[in-house]
Amino acid sequence: MTSKQTAIGRPRGFDADEALERAVLVFWARGYEGASLDDLTGAMGITRTSMYRAFGNKEDLFRKVLERYTEGPASYFARALREPAARAVATAFLHGAVHASTQPGCPTGCLGVQGSLAAGDTGAQARDILAAWREEGTAHLRRRFAAAVDEGDLPPGADPALLARFLMTVGNGIAVQAAGGAARDDLLLVADMALRTWPPVGSAGR
Amino acid sequence: MTSKQTAIGRPRGFDADEALERAVLVFWARGYEGASLDDLTGAMGITRTSMYRAFGNKEDLFRKVLERYTEGPASYFARALREPAARAVATAFLHGAVHASTQPGCPTGCLGVQGSLAAGDTGAQARDILAAWREEGTAHLRRRFAAAVDEGDLPPGADPALLARFLMTVGNGIAVQAAGGAARDDLLLVADMALRTWPPVGSAGR
DNA sequence: GGCATTCGGTACTGACCGATACCGAAGTTT
DNA sequence: AAACTTCGGTATCGGTCAGTACCGAATGCC
């Protein structure tokens, strides 16, 4: 319906993937509500008509932008999960968050945080999508740390849910700090300070 | 010009302080750009005309709302700074952030974070105001910890700037988590885990 | 070549945005 | 009571929002 059909009719005159990458930067910098269709289509180099035909509507575009962001600027997250040891997972996650949130040439902060945190009616759905995105990330970390407990990589009393939420909280805070202009080096020190809670003590004695 | 003049003419028919408190909740829940004047005046119980006469314009209202928020829901911050020991300051700050971000009857999260994190042209000024507000908070913490080093309350090698930024980062992360629906008890555990970096080791050996 | 289909572009829709001009009414001062 | 000031309310301002109808042009299939 939208694209990948048998090639009938005039072919699209722009690269949809490249246009999507441009849209990522606009939503990232201005947020869902703050990014107008003129902002988006202007950066994408296409007209409103082409955008609607290729991506649906603004909300659909935002979903696809989030997917692209996950596979691109936020790909450090999936890589962190594949680290062999729990502490390496934590380190790669926080260092990756600092790196991605302070990348030159990209907006500061994290699309998954500042895309839509508090919003009116028009941004409510984007807000919920991002909250679910962050919660999904937390769940990935939790499962990774639960596996680490099973493997003996973490002490038996360690709480995977707490460890996951702690790391995601620090990661979110790093994104807010970066959005406010914090320097990469300062945030790396913050990340290292958070990692001083590692290895976690067992919660059995609580 | 706006209010506190010699009482000439018809007196104002509403309580400006109460109206301001209602406006706090609207900006808090919907963000600067997401809060329309109809949303605001509807919750404040006044007309557009009365709002403009009493508060200036939307941006002026937002500044006054932020002041009110600082003295009200965020007053835990000033109280934390007055704790006698550095560790008590850190604990009161993070626990207060959790409490304020998950207060029943109030929007979740922190106005100073979700009020305007990424925005378009109309919300850019509010975004900068909030970034400065957070940075001011960090500076307060830094000065407090610098004094603690002088008093011998913190080790001589402790880095007040790093400690302040670390705590503000965790506090901001707590606000994002709360905005996403995280439970108060879970966030209290996160705060306590962050406090396990206390007392800070000196950075002299680095 | 003829037909079907999709292309990119222009112009427009109704709705909403923040802000203001104007109004009669209500209150204070003299 | 007269003069003056500010009140709350209505109606409206130009501008922008997301979304769409319609256009001629360009391309692939038969």
Short mmCIF file of C-alpha atoms (C1' of nucleotides) in Angstrom, two decimals:
data_model
loop_
_atom_site.label_atom_id
_atom_site.label_comp_id
_atom_site.label_asym_id
_atom_site.label_seq_id
_atom_site.Cartn_x
_atom_site.Cartn_y
_atom_site.Cartn_z
CA MET A 1 0.00 0.00 0.00
CA THR A 2 2.65 2.47 1.02
CA SER A 3 5.76 1.22 -0.75
CA LYS A 4 7.21 -2.26 -1.34
CA GLN A 5 4.64 -3.30 -3.95
CA THR A 6 5.14 -4.57 -7.46
CA ALA A 7 6.76 -1.64 -9.23
CA ILE A 8 3.74 -0.12 -10.95
CA GLY A 9 3.52 3.57 -11.64
CA ARG A 10 6.07 6.28 -11.33
CA PRO A 11 8.88 5.36 -8.95
CA ARG A 12 9.57 7.44 -5.85
CA GLY A 13 11.96 10.27 -6.48
CA PHE A 14 13.66 10.31 -3.10
CA ASP A 15 15.44 7.87 -0.79
CA ALA A 16 12.97 6.96 1.97
CA ASP A 17 15.71 5.77 4.30
CA GLU A 18 17.67 8.97 3.96
CA ALA A 19 14.51 11.04 4.48
CA LEU A 20 13.78 9.05 7.62
CA GLU A 21 17.24 9.78 8.97
CA ARG A 22 16.66 13.47 8.45
CA ALA A 23 13.35 13.20 10.30
CA VAL A 24 15.13 11.54 13.21
CA LEU A 25 17.22 14.64 13.73
CA VAL A 26 14.19 16.94 13.67
CA PHE A 27 12.15 14.95 16.20
CA TRP A 28 15.27 14.50 18.30
CA ALA A 29 16.02 18.21 18.45
CA ARG A 30 12.49 19.61 18.70
CA GLY A 31 10.39 16.85 20.22
CA TYR A 32 7.19 15.40 18.81
CA GLU A 33 4.96 18.40 19.40
CA GLY A 34 7.68 20.92 18.62
CA ALA A 35 8.42 19.41 15.21
CA SER A 36 5.96 20.76 12.66
CA LEU A 37 5.31 19.11 9.33
CA ASP A 38 7.05 22.04 7.66
CA ASP A 39 10.11 21.42 9.83
CA LEU A 40 10.06 17.73 9.02
CA THR A 41 9.38 17.87 5.30
CA GLY A 42 11.82 20.76 4.93
CA ALA A 43 14.61 18.71 6.47
CA MET A 44 13.57 15.57 4.62
CA GLY A 45 13.67 17.43 1.32
CA ILE A 46 10.19 16.28 0.29
CA THR A 47 6.71 17.77 0.16
CA ARG A 48 3.88 17.11 2.56
CA THR A 49 2.16 14.96 -0.02
CA SER A 50 5.17 12.71 -0.45
CA MET A 51 5.57 12.37 3.29
CA TYR A 52 1.96 11.30 3.82
CA ARG A 53 2.11 8.84 0.96
CA ALA A 54 5.38 7.29 2.10
CA PHE A 55 4.94 7.26 5.88
CA GLY A 56 1.23 7.62 6.70
CA ASN A 57 0.90 10.54 9.07
CA LYS A 58 2.96 12.36 11.67
CA GLU A 59 2.48 9.72 14.34
CA ASP A 60 3.34 6.87 11.98
CA LEU A 61 6.43 8.78 10.92
CA PHE A 62 7.40 9.17 14.55
CA ARG A 63 7.11 5.41 15.13
CA LYS A 64 9.36 4.72 12.15
CA VAL A 65 11.75 7.42 13.35
CA LEU A 66 11.95 5.73 16.73
CA GLU A 67 12.73 2.40 15.08
CA ARG A 68 15.45 4.05 13.06
CA TYR A 69 16.81 5.77 16.14
CA THR A 70 16.90 2.44 17.96
CA GLU A 71 18.88 0.82 15.17
CA GLY A 72 21.12 3.83 14.66
CA PRO A 73 22.11 6.29 17.38
CA ALA A 74 20.78 4.01 20.12
CA SER A 75 22.31 0.83 18.76
CA TYR A 76 24.82 0.98 21.59
CA PHE A 77 22.08 -0.45 23.77
CA ALA A 78 21.73 -3.73 21.88
CA ARG A 79 25.53 -4.01 21.75
CA ALA A 80 25.77 -3.47 25.50
CA LEU A 81 23.34 -6.32 26.13
CA ARG A 82 25.66 -8.68 24.24
CA GLU A 83 28.66 -7.96 26.47
CA PRO A 84 29.82 -11.18 28.12
CA ALA A 85 29.75 -10.01 31.75
CA ALA A 86 27.13 -8.07 33.71
CA ARG A 87 29.54 -5.34 34.67
CA ALA A 88 30.58 -4.92 31.06
CA VAL A 89 26.91 -4.61 30.14
CA ALA A 90 26.45 -1.85 32.68
CA THR A 91 29.60 -0.03 31.61
CA ALA A 92 28.84 -0.24 27.91
CA PHE A 93 25.29 0.97 28.50
CA LEU A 94 26.21 4.06 30.49
CA HIS A 95 29.22 4.96 28.40
CA GLY A 96 27.14 4.46 25.28
CA ALA A 97 24.42 6.70 26.67
CA VAL A 98 26.93 9.46 27.31
CA HIS A 99 28.44 9.06 23.89
CA ALA A 100 25.14 9.06 22.02
CA SER A 101 23.75 11.96 24.04
CA THR A 102 26.73 14.19 23.32
CA GLN A 103 27.51 13.18 19.74
CA PRO A 104 28.77 16.11 17.68
CA GLY A 105 26.55 16.72 14.67
CA CYS A 106 23.51 15.28 16.42
CA PRO A 107 21.08 16.89 18.86
CA THR A 108 22.11 16.54 22.48
CA GLY A 109 20.16 14.20 24.73
CA CYS A 110 18.07 11.16 23.85
CA LEU A 111 15.08 11.03 21.51
CA GLY A 112 13.49 8.41 23.76
CA VAL A 113 13.45 10.89 26.63
CA GLN A 114 12.98 14.35 25.19
CA GLY A 115 10.83 13.29 22.25
CA SER A 116 7.72 13.64 24.39
CA LEU A 117 7.94 13.55 28.18
CA ALA A 118 5.02 15.77 29.17
CA ALA A 119 2.59 16.73 26.44
CA GLY A 120 -0.86 17.92 25.56
CA ASP A 121 -3.49 15.87 23.80
CA THR A 122 -1.68 15.80 20.47
CA GLY A 123 1.56 14.48 22.01
CA ALA A 124 0.04 12.04 24.48
CA GLN A 125 0.38 9.04 22.21
CA ALA A 126 4.01 9.81 21.39
CA ARG A 127 4.63 10.18 25.12
CA ASP A 128 3.17 6.75 25.80
CA ILE A 129 5.13 5.21 22.95
CA LEU A 130 8.38 6.54 24.39
CA ALA A 131 7.52 5.46 27.94
CA ALA A 132 6.91 1.94 26.62
CA TRP A 133 10.19 2.14 24.69
CA ARG A 134 12.12 3.01 27.83
CA GLU A 135 10.31 0.34 29.84
CA GLU A 136 11.15 -2.21 27.19
CA GLY A 137 14.79 -1.27 27.52
CA THR A 138 14.59 -1.73 31.26
CA ALA A 139 13.05 -5.16 30.74
CA HIS A 140 15.91 -6.14 28.44
CA LEU A 141 18.44 -5.15 31.09
CA ARG A 142 16.49 -6.99 33.77
CA ARG A 143 16.42 -10.23 31.77
CA ARG A 144 20.12 -9.84 31.00
CA PHE A 145 20.96 -9.49 34.70
CA ALA A 146 18.65 -12.34 35.68
CA ALA A 147 20.61 -14.52 33.29
CA ALA A 148 23.83 -13.24 34.87
CA VAL A 149 22.57 -14.35 38.28
CA ASP A 150 21.78 -17.78 36.88
CA GLU A 151 25.25 -18.00 35.39
CA GLY A 152 26.90 -17.01 38.65
CA ASP A 153 28.15 -13.81 37.04
CA LEU A 154 26.19 -11.84 39.65
CA PRO A 155 25.77 -12.82 43.32
CA PRO A 156 22.67 -14.93 44.07
CA GLY A 157 21.11 -12.15 46.16
CA ALA A 158 21.38 -9.52 43.43
CA ASP A 159 18.08 -7.97 42.31
CA PRO A 160 17.98 -7.87 38.48
CA ALA A 161 14.95 -5.58 38.42
CA LEU A 162 16.60 -3.05 40.72
CA LEU A 163 19.89 -3.16 38.83
CA ALA A 164 18.08 -2.64 35.54
CA ARG A 165 16.00 0.27 36.84
CA PHE A 166 19.00 1.89 38.47
CA LEU A 167 20.98 1.82 35.24
CA MET A 168 18.04 3.07 33.18
CA THR A 169 17.49 5.87 35.69
CA VAL A 170 21.10 6.99 35.44
CA GLY A 171 20.93 6.70 31.66
CA ASN A 172 17.80 8.87 31.56
CA GLY A 173 19.46 11.38 33.84
CA ILE A 174 22.48 11.51 31.57
CA ALA A 175 20.13 12.29 28.67
CA VAL A 176 18.54 15.17 30.60
CA GLN A 177 21.95 16.52 31.56
CA ALA A 178 23.16 16.32 27.98
CA ALA A 179 20.03 18.10 26.76
CA GLY A 180 20.89 20.87 29.22
CA GLY A 181 24.35 21.22 27.76
CA ALA A 182 26.48 19.09 30.09
CA ALA A 183 29.90 18.19 28.68
CA ARG A 184 30.74 14.67 27.58
CA ASP A 185 33.75 14.38 29.89
CA ASP A 186 31.72 15.43 32.91
CA LEU A 187 29.04 12.90 32.11
CA LEU A 188 31.60 10.14 31.66
CA LEU A 189 32.77 10.81 35.20
CA VAL A 190 29.15 10.66 36.37
CA ALA A 191 28.71 7.32 34.62
CA ASP A 192 31.85 5.96 36.24
CA MET A 193 30.64 7.13 39.63
CA ALA A 194 27.36 5.27 39.11
CA LEU A 195 29.32 2.17 38.19
CA ARG A 196 31.02 2.29 41.57
CA THR A 197 27.88 0.57 42.88
CA TRP A 198 29.20 -2.44 41.00
CA PRO A 199 29.49 -5.30 41.77
CA PRO A 200 26.10 -5.09 43.47
CA VAL A 201 25.76 -6.48 46.98
CA GLY A 202 23.18 -9.18 47.47
CA SER A 203 19.83 -8.01 48.77
CA ALA A 204 19.43 -11.20 50.86
CA GLY A 205 20.66 -9.45 53.97
CA ARG A 206 17.98 -6.76 53.80
CA MET B 1 1.47 47.95 36.80
CA THR B 2 0.17 44.42 37.10
CA SER B 3 -0.95 44.18 40.71
CA LYS B 4 0.38 45.47 44.04
CA GLN B 5 -0.42 49.13 43.40
CA THR B 6 -2.39 51.58 45.48
CA ALA B 7 -5.88 50.09 45.53
CA ILE B 8 -7.51 52.21 42.84
CA GLY B 9 -10.28 50.85 40.68
CA ARG B 10 -12.20 47.63 40.92
CA PRO B 11 -10.36 44.97 42.92
CA ARG B 12 -9.42 41.65 41.37
CA GLY B 13 -12.15 39.07 41.66
CA PHE B 14 -9.91 36.00 42.06
CA ASP B 15 -6.99 34.84 44.20
CA ALA B 16 -3.86 35.21 42.10
CA ASP B 17 -1.87 32.81 44.28
CA GLU B 18 -4.47 30.10 44.00
CA ALA B 19 -4.72 30.64 40.25
CA LEU B 20 -0.94 30.30 40.01
CA GLU B 21 -1.03 27.00 41.85
CA ARG B 22 -3.58 25.68 39.40
CA ALA B 23 -1.35 26.79 36.54
CA VAL B 24 1.57 24.89 38.08
CA LEU B 25 -0.35 21.65 37.72
CA VAL B 26 -1.21 22.30 34.08
CA PHE B 27 2.36 23.15 33.00
CA TRP B 28 3.63 20.25 35.08
CA ALA B 29 1.33 17.73 33.44
CA ARG B 30 1.35 19.00 29.84
CA GLY B 31 4.62 20.86 29.46
CA TYR B 32 5.06 24.42 28.24
CA GLU B 33 4.11 23.85 24.62
CA GLY B 34 1.43 21.29 25.45
CA ALA B 35 -0.40 23.63 27.81
CA SER B 36 -2.69 25.92 25.84
CA LEU B 37 -4.10 29.13 27.20
CA ASP B 38 -7.52 27.50 27.28
CA ASP B 39 -6.09 24.67 29.38
CA LEU B 40 -4.44 27.14 31.72
CA THR B 41 -7.26 29.65 32.13
CA GLY B 42 -9.78 26.84 32.39
CA ALA B 43 -7.90 25.30 35.31
CA MET B 44 -7.19 28.70 36.84
CA GLY B 45 -10.87 29.59 36.70
CA ILE B 46 -10.29 32.93 35.00
CA THR B 47 -10.61 34.37 31.50
CA ARG B 48 -7.80 35.04 29.08
CA THR B 49 -8.12 38.75 29.72
CA SER B 50 -7.67 38.36 33.45
CA MET B 51 -4.66 36.11 32.96
CA TYR B 52 -2.91 38.56 30.66
CA ARG B 53 -3.60 41.47 33.00
CA ALA B 54 -2.44 39.62 36.10
CA PHE B 55 0.55 37.69 34.76
CA GLY B 56 1.71 39.31 31.52
CA ASN B 57 1.80 36.57 28.90
CA LYS B 58 2.27 32.81 28.69
CA GLU B 59 6.02 32.95 29.15
CA ASP B 60 5.78 35.32 32.12
CA LEU B 61 3.21 33.03 33.63
CA PHE B 62 5.56 30.11 33.17
CA ARG B 63 8.35 31.95 34.98
CA LYS B 64 6.06 32.67 37.92
CA VAL B 65 4.85 29.08 37.86
CA LEU B 66 8.44 27.88 38.08
CA GLU B 67 9.07 30.13 41.07
CA ARG B 68 5.96 28.77 42.73
CA TYR B 69 7.02 25.23 41.93
CA THR B 70 10.43 25.87 43.46
CA GLU B 71 8.89 27.16 46.67
CA GLY B 72 6.21 24.47 46.77
CA PRO B 73 6.59 20.97 45.34
CA ALA B 74 10.37 21.40 44.92
CA SER B 75 10.97 22.94 48.32
CA TYR B 76 12.55 19.67 49.39
CA PHE B 77 15.64 20.85 47.54
CA ALA B 78 16.27 23.91 49.71
CA ARG B 79 15.60 21.80 52.79
CA ALA B 80 18.09 19.17 51.66
CA LEU B 81 20.80 21.82 51.28
CA ARG B 82 20.33 22.74 54.94
CA GLU B 83 21.01 19.23 56.22
CA PRO B 84 24.02 19.27 58.55
CA ALA B 85 26.09 16.56 56.82
CA ALA B 86 26.93 16.00 53.16
CA ARG B 87 25.52 12.50 53.17
CA ALA B 88 22.28 13.75 54.69
CA VAL B 89 22.10 16.37 51.94
CA ALA B 90 22.45 13.69 49.28
CA THR B 91 19.91 11.41 50.92
CA ALA B 92 17.34 14.16 51.47
CA PHE B 93 17.77 15.35 47.88
CA LEU B 94 17.22 11.98 46.23
CA HIS B 95 14.46 10.87 48.60
CA GLY B 96 12.79 14.25 48.14
CA ALA B 97 13.02 13.91 44.37
CA VAL B 98 11.34 10.51 44.51
CA HIS B 99 8.65 11.80 46.82
CA ALA B 100 7.87 14.92 44.80
CA SER B 101 7.92 13.05 41.49
CA THR B 102 5.42 10.46 42.67
CA GLN B 103 3.16 12.61 44.82
CA PRO B 104 -0.49 11.47 44.64
CA GLY B 105 -2.73 14.26 43.40
CA CYS B 106 0.09 15.87 41.42
CA PRO B 107 1.46 15.08 37.97
CA THR B 108 4.25 12.52 37.97
CA GLY B 109 7.78 13.66 37.27
CA CYS B 110 9.38 17.07 37.67
CA LEU B 111 8.26 20.34 36.10
CA GLY B 112 11.90 21.40 35.82
CA VAL B 113 12.59 18.42 33.55
CA GLN B 114 9.46 17.70 31.56
CA GLY B 115 8.26 21.30 31.32
CA SER B 116 10.32 21.78 28.17
CA LEU B 117 13.23 19.47 27.36
CA ALA B 118 13.19 19.51 23.56
CA ALA B 119 10.98 22.06 21.90
CA GLY B 120 10.27 24.06 18.79
CA ASP B 121 10.70 27.79 18.43
CA THR B 122 7.83 28.66 20.77
CA GLY B 123 9.17 26.51 23.61
CA ALA B 124 12.85 27.27 23.19
CA GLN B 125 12.89 29.99 25.81
CA ALA B 126 11.09 27.84 28.37
CA ARG B 127 13.60 25.08 27.62
CA ASP B 128 16.51 27.41 28.31
CA ILE B 129 14.88 28.69 31.49
CA LEU B 130 14.53 25.15 32.80
CA ALA B 131 18.08 24.19 31.82
CA ALA B 132 19.35 27.20 33.76
CA TRP B 133 17.10 26.22 36.67
CA ARG B 134 18.60 22.74 36.80
CA GLU B 135 22.12 24.08 36.43
CA GLU B 136 21.49 26.48 39.28
CA GLY B 137 20.45 23.55 41.42
CA THR B 138 23.63 21.74 40.52
CA ALA B 139 25.66 24.81 41.49
CA HIS B 140 23.92 24.91 44.87
CA LEU B 141 24.85 21.29 45.50
CA ARG B 142 28.43 21.90 44.37
CA ARG B 143 28.88 24.83 46.75
CA ARG B 144 27.34 22.81 49.55
CA PHE B 145 29.78 19.95 49.00
CA ALA B 146 32.71 22.31 48.63
CA ALA B 147 31.84 23.66 52.06
CA ALA B 148 31.64 20.09 53.35
CA VAL B 149 35.16 19.45 52.09
CA ASP B 150 36.37 22.58 53.87
CA GLU B 151 34.67 21.45 57.06
CA GLY B 152 36.23 17.99 56.87
CA ASP B 153 32.78 16.48 56.37
CA LEU B 154 33.97 15.10 53.02
CA PRO B 155 37.46 13.74 52.29
CA PRO B 156 39.96 16.31 50.94
CA GLY B 157 40.15 14.58 47.55
CA ALA B 158 36.38 14.60 46.97
CA ASP B 159 35.24 16.46 43.85
CA PRO B 160 32.28 18.70 44.75
CA ALA B 161 31.42 19.37 41.10
CA LEU B 162 31.30 15.68 40.28
CA LEU B 163 29.26 14.81 43.37
CA ALA B 164 26.77 17.57 42.57
CA ARG B 165 26.41 16.54 38.93
CA PHE B 166 26.08 12.89 39.84
CA LEU B 167 23.25 13.59 42.25
CA MET B 168 21.48 15.93 39.84
CA THR B 169 21.81 13.32 37.11
CA VAL B 170 20.22 10.65 39.29
CA GLY B 171 17.54 13.12 40.35
CA ASN B 172 16.74 13.94 36.73
CA GLY B 173 16.63 10.26 35.91
CA ILE B 174 14.21 9.68 38.75
CA ALA B 175 11.97 12.38 37.29
CA VAL B 176 12.00 10.70 33.87
CA GLN B 177 11.25 7.33 35.44
CA ALA B 178 8.39 8.78 37.44
CA ALA B 179 6.98 10.46 34.33
CA GLY B 180 7.00 7.03 32.73
CA GLY B 181 4.97 5.56 35.55
CA ALA B 182 7.63 4.03 37.80
CA ALA B 183 6.45 3.24 41.32
CA ARG B 184 7.60 5.25 44.32
CA ASP B 185 8.95 2.21 46.16
CA ASP B 186 11.01 1.12 43.17
CA LEU B 187 12.48 4.59 42.82
CA LEU B 188 13.33 4.74 46.51
CA LEU B 189 15.39 1.61 46.05
CA VAL B 190 17.09 3.22 43.06
CA ALA B 191 17.88 6.30 45.15
CA ASP B 192 19.35 4.15 47.90
CA MET B 193 21.46 2.29 45.39
CA ALA B 194 22.84 5.58 44.10
CA LEU B 195 23.65 6.57 47.66
CA ARG B 196 25.84 3.49 47.95
CA THR B 197 28.51 5.55 46.20
CA TRP B 198 28.66 7.47 49.48
CA PRO B 199 30.95 8.36 51.18
CA PRO B 200 32.79 9.32 48.00
CA VAL B 201 36.38 8.22 47.59
CA GLY B 202 38.93 10.94 47.06
CA SER B 203 39.89 11.60 43.48
CA ALA B 204 43.49 12.31 44.46
CA GLY B 205 44.58 8.79 43.58
CA ARG B 206 43.35 9.03 40.04
"C1'" DG C 1 1.73 3.01 -28.18
"C1'" DG C 2 -2.03 2.98 -24.84
"C1'" DC C 3 -3.44 2.41 -20.25
"C1'" DA C 4 -3.06 2.18 -15.38
"C1'" DT C 5 -0.82 3.87 -11.47
"C1'" DT C 6 1.95 6.64 -8.69
"C1'" DC C 7 4.68 10.54 -8.62
"C1'" DG C 8 5.74 15.67 -6.83
"C1'" DG C 9 3.55 20.25 -6.19
"C1'" DT C 10 0.00 23.79 -5.22
"C1'" DA C 11 -3.70 25.31 -2.85
"C1'" DC C 12 -6.80 24.69 0.42
"C1'" DT C 13 -9.55 22.87 4.63
"C1'" DG C 14 -11.35 23.43 9.55
"C1'" DA C 15 -9.32 23.77 13.96
"C1'" DC C 16 -6.48 25.75 17.18
"C1'" DC C 17 -2.71 28.84 18.66
"C1'" DG C 18 -1.32 33.19 21.59
"C1'" DA C 19 -2.67 37.72 22.00
"C1'" DT C 20 -5.72 41.98 21.90
"C1'" DA C 21 -9.49 45.56 21.09
"C1'" DC C 22 -13.55 46.80 22.95
"C1'" DC C 23 -17.39 46.53 25.99
"C1'" DG C 24 -20.47 47.57 30.13
"C1'" DA C 25 -20.09 46.73 35.09
"C1'" DA C 26 -18.04 47.28 39.57
"C1'" DG C 27 -15.37 49.33 42.75
"C1'" DT C 28 -12.35 53.38 45.03
"C1'" DT C 29 -11.24 58.13 45.71
"C1'" DT C 30 -12.50 62.86 46.19
"C1'" DA D 1 -22.69 61.90 43.86
"C1'" DA D 2 -19.13 62.64 40.28
"C1'" DA D 3 -14.80 61.25 38.36
"C1'" DC D 4 -11.68 57.77 37.58
"C1'" DT D 5 -9.68 53.23 37.25
"C1'" DT D 6 -9.68 48.44 36.78
"C1'" DC D 7 -12.53 44.63 36.54
"C1'" DG D 8 -14.47 40.24 33.83
"C1'" DG D 9 -16.39 38.81 29.28
"C1'" DT D 10 -17.01 38.56 24.24
"C1'" DA D 11 -15.49 38.64 19.93
"C1'" DT D 12 -11.89 38.76 17.05
"C1'" DC D 13 -7.10 39.28 15.26
"C1'" DG D 14 -3.35 37.16 12.06
"C1'" DG D 15 -0.69 33.03 12.14
"C1'" DT D 16 0.14 28.20 12.30
"C1'" DC D 17 -1.29 23.49 12.93
"C1'" DA D 18 -2.03 18.58 10.71
"C1'" DG D 19 -4.15 16.75 6.97
"C1'" DT D 20 -6.21 16.47 2.06
"C1'" DA D 21 -8.28 17.35 -2.67
"C1'" DC D 22 -6.79 18.09 -7.00
"C1'" DC D 23 -3.45 18.86 -10.56
"C1'" DG D 24 -0.38 17.65 -14.64
"C1'" DA D 25 3.77 14.81 -15.21
"C1'" DA D 26 6.37 10.64 -15.21
"C1'" DT D 27 6.91 5.79 -15.31
"C1'" DG D 28 5.97 0.48 -15.81
"C1'" DC D 29 3.04 -3.15 -17.78
"C1'" DC D 30 0.56 -5.00 -21.63
#
